[in-house]
XYZ file of C-alpha atoms in Angstrom:
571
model
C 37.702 6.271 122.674
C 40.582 8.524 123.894
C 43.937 6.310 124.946
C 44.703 5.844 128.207
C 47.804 7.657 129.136
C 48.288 6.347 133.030
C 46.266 5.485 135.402
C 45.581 8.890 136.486
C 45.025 10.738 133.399
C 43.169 10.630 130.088
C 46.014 10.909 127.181
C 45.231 14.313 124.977
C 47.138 17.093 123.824
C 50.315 18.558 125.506
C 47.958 20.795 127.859
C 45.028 19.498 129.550
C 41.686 19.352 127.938
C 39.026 20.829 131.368
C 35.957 21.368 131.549
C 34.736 22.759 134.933
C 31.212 22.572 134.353
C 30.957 18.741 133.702
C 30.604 15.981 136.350
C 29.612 13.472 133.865
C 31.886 10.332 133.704
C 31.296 9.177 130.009
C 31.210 13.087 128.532
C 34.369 13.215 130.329
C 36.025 9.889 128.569
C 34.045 10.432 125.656
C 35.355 14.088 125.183
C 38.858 13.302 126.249
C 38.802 15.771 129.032
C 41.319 15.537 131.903
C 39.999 12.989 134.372
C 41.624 11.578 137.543
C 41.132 7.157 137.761
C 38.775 6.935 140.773
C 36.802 4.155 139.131
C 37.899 2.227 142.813
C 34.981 4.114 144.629
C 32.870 1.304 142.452
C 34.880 -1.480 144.481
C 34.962 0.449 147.544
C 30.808 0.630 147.583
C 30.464 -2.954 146.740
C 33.159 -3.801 149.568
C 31.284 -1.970 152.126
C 28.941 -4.327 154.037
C 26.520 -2.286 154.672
C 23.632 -2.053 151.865
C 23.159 2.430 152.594
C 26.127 4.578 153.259
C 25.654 7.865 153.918
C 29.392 10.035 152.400
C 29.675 13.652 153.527
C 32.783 15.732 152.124
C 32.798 19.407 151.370
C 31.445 21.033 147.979
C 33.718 20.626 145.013
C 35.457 17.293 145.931
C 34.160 14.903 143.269
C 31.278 13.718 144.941
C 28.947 14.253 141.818
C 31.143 12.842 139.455
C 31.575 9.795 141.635
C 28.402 8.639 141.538
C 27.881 9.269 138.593
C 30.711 6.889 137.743
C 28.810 4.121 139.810
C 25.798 4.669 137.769
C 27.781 4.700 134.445
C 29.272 1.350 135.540
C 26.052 -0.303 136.364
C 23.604 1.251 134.201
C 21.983 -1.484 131.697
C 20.632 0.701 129.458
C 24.298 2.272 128.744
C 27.180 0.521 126.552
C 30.206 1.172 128.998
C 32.734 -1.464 127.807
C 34.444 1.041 126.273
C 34.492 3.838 128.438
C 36.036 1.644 131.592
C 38.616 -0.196 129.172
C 42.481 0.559 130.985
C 40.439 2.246 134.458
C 41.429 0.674 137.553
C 38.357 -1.269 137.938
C 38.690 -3.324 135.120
C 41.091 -5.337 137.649
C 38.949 -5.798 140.491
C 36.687 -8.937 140.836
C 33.487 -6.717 140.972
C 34.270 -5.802 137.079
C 31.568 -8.459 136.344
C 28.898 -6.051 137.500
C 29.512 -3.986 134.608
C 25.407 -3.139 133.337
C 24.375 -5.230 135.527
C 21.860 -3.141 138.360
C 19.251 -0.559 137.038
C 20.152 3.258 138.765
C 17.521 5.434 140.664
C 19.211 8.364 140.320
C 17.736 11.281 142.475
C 19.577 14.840 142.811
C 18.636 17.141 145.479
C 20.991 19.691 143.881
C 18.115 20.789 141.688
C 15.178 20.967 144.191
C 13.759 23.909 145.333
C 11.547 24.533 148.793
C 8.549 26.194 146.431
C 8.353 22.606 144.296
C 10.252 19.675 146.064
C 7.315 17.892 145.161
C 7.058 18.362 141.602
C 11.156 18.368 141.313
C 10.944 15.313 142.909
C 8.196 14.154 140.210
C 10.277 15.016 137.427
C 13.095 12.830 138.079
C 11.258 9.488 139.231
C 9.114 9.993 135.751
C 12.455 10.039 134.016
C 14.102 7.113 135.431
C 10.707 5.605 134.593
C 10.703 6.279 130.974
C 14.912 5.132 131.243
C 14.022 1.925 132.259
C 10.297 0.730 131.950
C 7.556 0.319 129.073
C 4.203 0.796 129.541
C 3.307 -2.399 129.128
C 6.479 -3.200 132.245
C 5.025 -0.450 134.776
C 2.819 -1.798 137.624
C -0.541 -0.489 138.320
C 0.518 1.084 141.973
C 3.306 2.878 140.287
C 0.884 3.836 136.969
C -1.333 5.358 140.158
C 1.619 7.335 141.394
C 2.583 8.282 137.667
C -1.210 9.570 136.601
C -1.756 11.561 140.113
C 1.841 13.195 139.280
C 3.338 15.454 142.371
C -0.307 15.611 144.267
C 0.245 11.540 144.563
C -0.293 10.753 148.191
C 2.101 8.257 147.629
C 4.578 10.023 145.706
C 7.203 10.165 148.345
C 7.193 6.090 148.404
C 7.518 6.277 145.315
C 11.261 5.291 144.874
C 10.512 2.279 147.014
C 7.559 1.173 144.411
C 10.041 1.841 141.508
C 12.633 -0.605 143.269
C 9.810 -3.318 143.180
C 9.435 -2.890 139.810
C 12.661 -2.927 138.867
C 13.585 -6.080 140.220
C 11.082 -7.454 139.115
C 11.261 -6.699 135.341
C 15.267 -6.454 135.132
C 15.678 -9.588 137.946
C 18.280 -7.193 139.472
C 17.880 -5.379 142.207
C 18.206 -1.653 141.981
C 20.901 0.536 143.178
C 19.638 4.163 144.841
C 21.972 7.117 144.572
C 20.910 10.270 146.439
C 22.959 13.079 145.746
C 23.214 16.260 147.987
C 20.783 14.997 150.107
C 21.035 18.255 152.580
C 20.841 20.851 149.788
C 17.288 21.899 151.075
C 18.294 21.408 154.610
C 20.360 23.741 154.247
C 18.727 26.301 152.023
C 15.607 26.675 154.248
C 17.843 26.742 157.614
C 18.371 30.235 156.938
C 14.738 30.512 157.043
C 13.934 28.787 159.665
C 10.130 27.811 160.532
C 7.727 26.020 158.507
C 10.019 25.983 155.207
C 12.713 23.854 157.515
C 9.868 21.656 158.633
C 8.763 21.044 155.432
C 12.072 20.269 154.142
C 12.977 18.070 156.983
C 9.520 16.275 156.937
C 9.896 15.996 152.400
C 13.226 14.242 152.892
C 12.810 11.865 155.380
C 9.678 10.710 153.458
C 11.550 9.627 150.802
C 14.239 8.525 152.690
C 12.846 6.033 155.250
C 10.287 3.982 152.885
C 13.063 3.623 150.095
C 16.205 2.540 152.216
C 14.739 0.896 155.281
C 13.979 -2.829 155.014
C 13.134 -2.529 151.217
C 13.717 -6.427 149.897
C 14.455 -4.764 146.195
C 17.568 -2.940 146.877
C 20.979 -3.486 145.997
C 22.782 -0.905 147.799
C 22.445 2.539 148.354
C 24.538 5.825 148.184
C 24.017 9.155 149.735
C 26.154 11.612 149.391
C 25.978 15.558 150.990
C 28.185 18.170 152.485
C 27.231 18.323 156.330
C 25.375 15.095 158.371
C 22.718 16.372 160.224
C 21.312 14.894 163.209
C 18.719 14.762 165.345
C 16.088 14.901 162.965
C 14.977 11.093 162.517
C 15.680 10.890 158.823
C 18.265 7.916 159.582
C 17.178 7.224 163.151
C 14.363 4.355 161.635
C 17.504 2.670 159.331
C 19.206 0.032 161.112
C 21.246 -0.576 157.795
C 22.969 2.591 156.839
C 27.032 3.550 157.470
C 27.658 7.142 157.440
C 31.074 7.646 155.654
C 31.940 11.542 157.226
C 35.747 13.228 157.261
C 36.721 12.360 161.203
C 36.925 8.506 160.895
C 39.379 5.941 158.858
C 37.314 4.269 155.948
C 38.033 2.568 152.677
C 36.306 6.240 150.638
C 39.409 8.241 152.118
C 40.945 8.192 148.980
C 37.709 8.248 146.467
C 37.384 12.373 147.220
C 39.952 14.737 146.614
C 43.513 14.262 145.024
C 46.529 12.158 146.817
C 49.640 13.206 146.386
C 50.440 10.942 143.708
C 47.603 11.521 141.621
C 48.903 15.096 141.959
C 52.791 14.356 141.023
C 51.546 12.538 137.932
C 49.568 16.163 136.723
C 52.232 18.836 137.298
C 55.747 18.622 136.848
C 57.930 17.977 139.720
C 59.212 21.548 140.031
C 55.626 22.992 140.816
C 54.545 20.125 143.287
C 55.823 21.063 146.418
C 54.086 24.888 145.478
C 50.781 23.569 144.129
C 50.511 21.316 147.934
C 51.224 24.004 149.550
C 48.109 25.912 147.705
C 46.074 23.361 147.611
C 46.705 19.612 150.073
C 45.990 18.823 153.644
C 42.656 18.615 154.177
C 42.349 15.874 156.257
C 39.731 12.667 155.538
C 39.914 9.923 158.204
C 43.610 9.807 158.084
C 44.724 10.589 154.851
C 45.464 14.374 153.684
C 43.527 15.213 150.282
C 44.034 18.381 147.740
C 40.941 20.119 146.912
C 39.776 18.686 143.749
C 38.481 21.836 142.363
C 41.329 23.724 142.988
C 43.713 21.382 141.692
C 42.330 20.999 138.148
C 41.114 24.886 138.283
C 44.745 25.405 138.738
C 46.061 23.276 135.588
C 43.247 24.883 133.625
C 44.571 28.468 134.539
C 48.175 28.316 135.365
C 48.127 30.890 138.104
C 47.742 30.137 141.976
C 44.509 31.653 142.820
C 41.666 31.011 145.595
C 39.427 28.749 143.641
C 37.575 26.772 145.917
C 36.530 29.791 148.276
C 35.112 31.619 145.202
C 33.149 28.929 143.967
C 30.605 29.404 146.895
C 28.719 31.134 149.687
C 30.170 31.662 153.590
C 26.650 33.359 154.089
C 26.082 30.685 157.090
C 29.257 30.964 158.264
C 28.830 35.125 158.487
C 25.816 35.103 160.919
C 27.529 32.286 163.230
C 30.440 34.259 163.778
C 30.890 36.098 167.426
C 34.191 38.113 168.540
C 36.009 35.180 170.121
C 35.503 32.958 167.146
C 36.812 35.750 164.655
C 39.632 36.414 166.794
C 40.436 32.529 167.099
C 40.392 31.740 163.166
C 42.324 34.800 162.951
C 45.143 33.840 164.981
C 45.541 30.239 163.085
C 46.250 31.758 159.946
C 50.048 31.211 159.203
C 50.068 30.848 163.387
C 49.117 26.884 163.926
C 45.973 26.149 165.524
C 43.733 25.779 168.310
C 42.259 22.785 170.108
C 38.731 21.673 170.216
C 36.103 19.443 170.769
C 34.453 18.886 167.211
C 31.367 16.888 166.929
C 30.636 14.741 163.606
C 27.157 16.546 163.054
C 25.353 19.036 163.000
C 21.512 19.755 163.994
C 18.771 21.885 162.719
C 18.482 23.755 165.631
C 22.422 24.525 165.642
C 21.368 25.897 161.833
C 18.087 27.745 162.891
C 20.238 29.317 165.844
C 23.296 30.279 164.504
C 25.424 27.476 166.187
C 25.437 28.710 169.439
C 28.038 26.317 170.486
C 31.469 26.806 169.787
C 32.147 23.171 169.102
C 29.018 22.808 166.501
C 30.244 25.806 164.810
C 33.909 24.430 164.566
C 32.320 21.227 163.321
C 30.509 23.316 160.452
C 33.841 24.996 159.642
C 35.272 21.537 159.140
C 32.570 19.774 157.385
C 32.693 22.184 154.495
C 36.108 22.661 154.456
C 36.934 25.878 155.236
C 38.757 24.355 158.283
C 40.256 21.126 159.248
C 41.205 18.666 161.923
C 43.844 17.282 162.968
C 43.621 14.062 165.853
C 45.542 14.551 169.524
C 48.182 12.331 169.852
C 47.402 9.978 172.320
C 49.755 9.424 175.455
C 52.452 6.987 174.249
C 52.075 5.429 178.294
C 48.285 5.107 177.788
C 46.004 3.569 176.068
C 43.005 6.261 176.348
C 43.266 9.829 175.494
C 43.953 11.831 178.511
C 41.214 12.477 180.982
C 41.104 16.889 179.760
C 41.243 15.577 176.079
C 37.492 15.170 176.232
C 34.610 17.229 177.826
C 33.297 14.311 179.776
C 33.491 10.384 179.789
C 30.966 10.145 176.708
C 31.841 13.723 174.913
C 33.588 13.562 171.056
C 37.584 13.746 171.213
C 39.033 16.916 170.742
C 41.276 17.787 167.612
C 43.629 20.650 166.506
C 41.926 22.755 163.868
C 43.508 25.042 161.441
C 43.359 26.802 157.949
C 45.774 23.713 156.242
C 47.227 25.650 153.139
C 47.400 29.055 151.336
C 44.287 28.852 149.284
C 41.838 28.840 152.404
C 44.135 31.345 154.622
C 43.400 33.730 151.432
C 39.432 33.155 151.934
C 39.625 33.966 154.974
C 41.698 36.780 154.554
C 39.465 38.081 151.903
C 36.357 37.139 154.003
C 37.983 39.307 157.547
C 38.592 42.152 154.839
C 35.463 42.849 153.179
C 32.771 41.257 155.917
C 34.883 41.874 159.063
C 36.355 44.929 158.625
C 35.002 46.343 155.480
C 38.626 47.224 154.258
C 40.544 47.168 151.237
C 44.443 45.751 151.391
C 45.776 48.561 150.155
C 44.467 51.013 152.556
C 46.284 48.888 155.246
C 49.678 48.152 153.494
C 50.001 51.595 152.404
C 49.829 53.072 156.037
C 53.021 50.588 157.139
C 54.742 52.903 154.148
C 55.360 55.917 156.120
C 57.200 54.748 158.954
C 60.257 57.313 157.890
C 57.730 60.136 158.970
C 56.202 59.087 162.179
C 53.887 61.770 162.091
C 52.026 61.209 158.647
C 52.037 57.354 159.993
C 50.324 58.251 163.098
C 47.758 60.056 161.152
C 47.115 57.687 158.338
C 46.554 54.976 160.807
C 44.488 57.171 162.828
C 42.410 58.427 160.063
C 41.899 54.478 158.987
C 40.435 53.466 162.418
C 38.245 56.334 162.545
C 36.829 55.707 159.330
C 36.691 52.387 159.456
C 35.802 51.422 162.965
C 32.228 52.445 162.711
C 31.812 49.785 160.032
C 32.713 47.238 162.691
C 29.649 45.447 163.787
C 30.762 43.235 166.118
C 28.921 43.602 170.391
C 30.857 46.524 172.284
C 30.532 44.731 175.612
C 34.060 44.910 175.779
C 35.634 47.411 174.189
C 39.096 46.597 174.227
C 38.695 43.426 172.595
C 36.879 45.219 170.026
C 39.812 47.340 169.218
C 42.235 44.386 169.456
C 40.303 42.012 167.386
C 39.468 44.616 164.578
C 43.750 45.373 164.276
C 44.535 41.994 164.542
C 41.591 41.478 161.984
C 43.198 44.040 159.759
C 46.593 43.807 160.349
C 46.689 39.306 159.322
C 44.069 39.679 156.409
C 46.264 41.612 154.743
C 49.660 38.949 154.977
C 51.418 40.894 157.782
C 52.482 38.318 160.877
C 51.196 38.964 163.789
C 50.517 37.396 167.306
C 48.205 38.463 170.092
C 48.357 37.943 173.611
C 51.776 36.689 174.120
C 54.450 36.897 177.269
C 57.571 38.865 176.057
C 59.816 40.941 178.075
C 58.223 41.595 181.603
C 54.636 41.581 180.474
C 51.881 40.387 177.881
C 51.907 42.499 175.072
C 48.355 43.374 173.117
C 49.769 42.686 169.169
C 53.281 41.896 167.724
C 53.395 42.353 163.933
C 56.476 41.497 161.712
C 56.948 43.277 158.528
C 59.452 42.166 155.891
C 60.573 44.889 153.415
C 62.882 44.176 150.534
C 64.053 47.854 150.937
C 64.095 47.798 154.448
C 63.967 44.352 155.853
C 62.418 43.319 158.944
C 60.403 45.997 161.202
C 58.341 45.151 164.144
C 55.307 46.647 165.548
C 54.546 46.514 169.129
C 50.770 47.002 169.697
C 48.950 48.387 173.356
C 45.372 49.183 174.029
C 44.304 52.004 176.613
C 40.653 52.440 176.862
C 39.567 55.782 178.524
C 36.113 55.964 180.395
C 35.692 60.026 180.607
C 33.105 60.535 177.109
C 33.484 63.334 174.979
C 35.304 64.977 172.495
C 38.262 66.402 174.448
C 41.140 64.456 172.369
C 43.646 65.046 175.890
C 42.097 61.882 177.501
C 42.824 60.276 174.847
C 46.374 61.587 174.090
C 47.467 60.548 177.374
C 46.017 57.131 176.973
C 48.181 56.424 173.973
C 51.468 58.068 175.913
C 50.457 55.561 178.436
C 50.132 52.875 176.268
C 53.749 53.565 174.952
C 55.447 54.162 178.231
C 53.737 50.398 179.462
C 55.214 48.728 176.428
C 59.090 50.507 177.474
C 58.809 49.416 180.853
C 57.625 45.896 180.391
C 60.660 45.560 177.545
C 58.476 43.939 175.215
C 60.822 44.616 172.302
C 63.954 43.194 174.473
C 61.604 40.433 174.044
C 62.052 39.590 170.658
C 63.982 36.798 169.472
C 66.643 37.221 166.853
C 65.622 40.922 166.195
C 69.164 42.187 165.407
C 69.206 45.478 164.862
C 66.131 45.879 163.345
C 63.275 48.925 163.947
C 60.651 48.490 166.507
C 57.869 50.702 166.474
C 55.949 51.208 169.399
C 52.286 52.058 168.707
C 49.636 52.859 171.346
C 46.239 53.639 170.718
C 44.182 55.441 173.735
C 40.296 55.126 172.666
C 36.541 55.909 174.181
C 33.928 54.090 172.564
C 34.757 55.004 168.985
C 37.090 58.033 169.690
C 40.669 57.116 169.287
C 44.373 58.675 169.174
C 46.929 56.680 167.926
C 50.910 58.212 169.272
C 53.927 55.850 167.157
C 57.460 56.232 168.587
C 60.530 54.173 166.751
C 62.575 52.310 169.632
């Protein structure tokens, strides 16, 4: 058995021994691979009055390996003296359960719509031959066992195992259900009967097994995203759902904390690796991205791990114009306020969240945004009255991209699926501001090509134009704002630049649409002349705080439909 270093790590050689691919608590220990003392989570479940609890945190947080700590801990049939000696829990009074409760372990991760049944067949039968004998198995469960997946009682099956559990072990069981929404949301791109199906498969496992069922211990479910309003928990009276908004005693059990972090790097490359990686917000606490974190110590080298690691496929279709242009604006620019609701439904999955607050609530489920509460009013006890949407609507929070890593994904998501763009193309326009002229027609050229990529409504085609430039111009690391009173006016864009051979230049941005069609460029000339005389008499640039003497480069862009003329002056 490896020695214990700390409580945080597993002591091995100078560099850390990681394997990304395992979520197995004894391999781990066993193996002496790098592993972070969250052994609590044991204590935490046992704590927790309630006998189910639902825990929803995004992918790649440690869920996985939690429980399978738990079932590690309790297992009977597994010698785990050893592999808990110097852990945290060998100091809490619920060390006695050690062995103690037989595990019905049931992954969702593996099921797949064309076989739930027979998936679902596969691992009852194992935790059958785990735990039972022959001569131990009860006839209802040999019935279930001989009619295999076509059992008309298969899906009560986990309830019938429970019975017989208890009965041979005298312990009640504990259930752990991991990724319970994988199929949910697999077959909510589909829609239709496979969504039924899914939705009708789960909650018939669900409700027989964890409501009123006299042979079980506790339960633990675990998932990405709650989803409502499909009566899988409505008939349990017993469960606590555990999800990212509220306080709870699992804050800590996902994800890093700071000092978990400060013990695996050395103090010079903290303050770096939070700002890559922390501030994902769960109940009150801020968390770092477990994958990223230990992908990071494996690798050396700052990189978007977590983003990579999966699919923003859902998150593509949901997207509309204003939504792109408000994620756009928080990166590196704060963030925007909104009412976020704790769930999400099947018919907000089926219909591309046609809500902006379910969609924002997706966003922050899985992590690729998060929350942030409103302060309340220090002379008031309530939130203000235009806090919420109405007396019984969820509170409102700030949302924003909370570190580097997931400002890159969505850089790298507005450059290839928004704008179908490659960074260079865009940084190496900015290069030719010393010839006006050869900017103006690299930029220009860019648009023209690029623009009929853009797939986003043409209702109105100014925000088009604004929201692909701004999409463009912020995916690529320039800073930029949109929208904002300067001078005598509202400008369209304001970009900052920051050369080392140059230094700071800025970039004043105006939109003139023309309505005549055709391909007579004049209209369109005049439109950008226009757009550069507005931004001189409104004094945008005198605008600009603490500009110095630095350029200003005042771009206007005339356009009809997906004609355009782009005219660049230098203040």
């Amino acid at each position: 058995t490896p020695k214990v270093k700390s409580c945080y790590t597993i002591d091995m050689t100078p560099k850390y021994k990681i394997d990304l691919s395992s979520s197995f608590y004894g391999e781990a220990i066993e193996r002496g691979l790098l592993y972070v003392d969250k052994t609590l989570f044991i204590e935490h479940v046992f704590d927790n009055p309630s006998k189910v609890t639902l825990i929803t945190r995004p992918r790649r947080m440690g869920k996985t390996l939690n429980m399978d700590t738990l079932r590690t801990f309790l297992d009977p049939k597994v010698d785990s003296e050893q592999l808990f000696k110097g852990m945290k829990i060998e100091q809490s009074k619920y060390y006695n359960l050690q062995n103690q409760h037989p595990v019905i372990w049931l992954s969702f991760r593996t099921f797949t719509n064309e076989d739930m049944r027979g998936d679902f067949f596969s691992q009852i039968s194992s935790c059958v031959e785990q735990y039972l004998t022959p001569e131990q198995i009860t006839p209802e469960l040999q019935r279930i066992l001989d009619e295999r997946e076509k059992s008309p009682k298969l899906l009560r099956s986990v309830r019938v195992l429970c019975a017989n559990l208890h009965k041979v072990y005298g312990k009640r069981p504990v259930v752990l259900i991991d990724e319970y929404d994988k199929l949910y949301m697999d077959t909510a791109k589909k829609g239709g009967p496979d969504y039924d199906n899914a939705r009708e498969f789960t909650k018939g496992i669900m409700a027989p097994a964890l409501k009123d069922n006299p042979s079980l211990e506790k339960a633990v479910i675990t998932g990405v995203n709650r989803i409502a309003q499909e009566s899988m928990f409505s008939e349990l009276n017993n469960i606590e759902v555990d999800g990212v908004f509220n306080p709870s005693i699992f804050d800590e059990d996902f994800g890093f904390t700071d000092d978990e972090v400060k013990a695996l790097v050395p103090p010079e490359e903290f303050d770096l690796v939070q700002r890559w990686y922390d501030n994902y917000r769960v109940g009150d606490k801020e968390v770092f991205f477990t994958y990223s974190v230990v992908s990071y110590l494996k690798r050396g080298t700052f990189d978007n791990y977590w983003g990579k690691s999966g699919t923003i496929d859902l998150i593509d279709k949901a997207l509309t114009p204003k939504r792109t242009e408000q994620i756009i604006q928080t990166i590196g620019n704060g963030g925007f306020e909104s009412a976020v609701y704790d769930r999400i439904s099947g018919s907000d999955l089926m219909n591309d969240f046609p809500e902006d607050e379910s969609f924002y609530s997706l966003l922050v489920q899985t992590g690729y945004m998060t929350h942030t509460p409103i302060p309340k009013d220090e002379d008031d006890n309530d939130y203000d009255d235009d806090e919420y949407d109405d007396e019984l609507s969820t509170p409102k929070y700030i949302l924003n991209t909370p570190n580097r890593e997931l400002e890159s994904v969505w850089k790298q998501f507005i450059l290839s699926r928004v704008v179908h763009i490659q960074n260079p193309d865009i940084t190496d326009v900015f290069k030719h501001t010393d010839d006006l002229a050869l900017f103006e027609f690299r930029l220009n050229d860019l648009i023209n090509y690029k623009l009929s990529y853009y797939d986003f409504e043409k209702k109105e085609p100014e925000k088009t134009y604004h929201i692909f430039m701004l999409a463009m111009l912020v995916a690529v690391g320039f800073k930029v704002t949109s929208n904002k009173e300067l001078g005598r006016g509202r400008y369209d864009l304001l970009m900052t630049r920051k050369t080392k051979s140059r230094g700071t230049q800025y970039f004043i941005f105006e939109f003139k649409r023309v309505d005549t069609p055709g391909k007579d460029s004049e209209f369109l000339q005049v439109a950008a002349s226009e757009a550069i005389a507005q931004i001189r008499e409104k004094d945008y640039a005198g605008g600009i705080e603490d500009r110095g003497d630095a350029p200003v480069y005042l771009i206007g862009i005339g356009f009809c439909g997906s004609q355009n003329w782009v005219k660049a002056e230098e203040l």
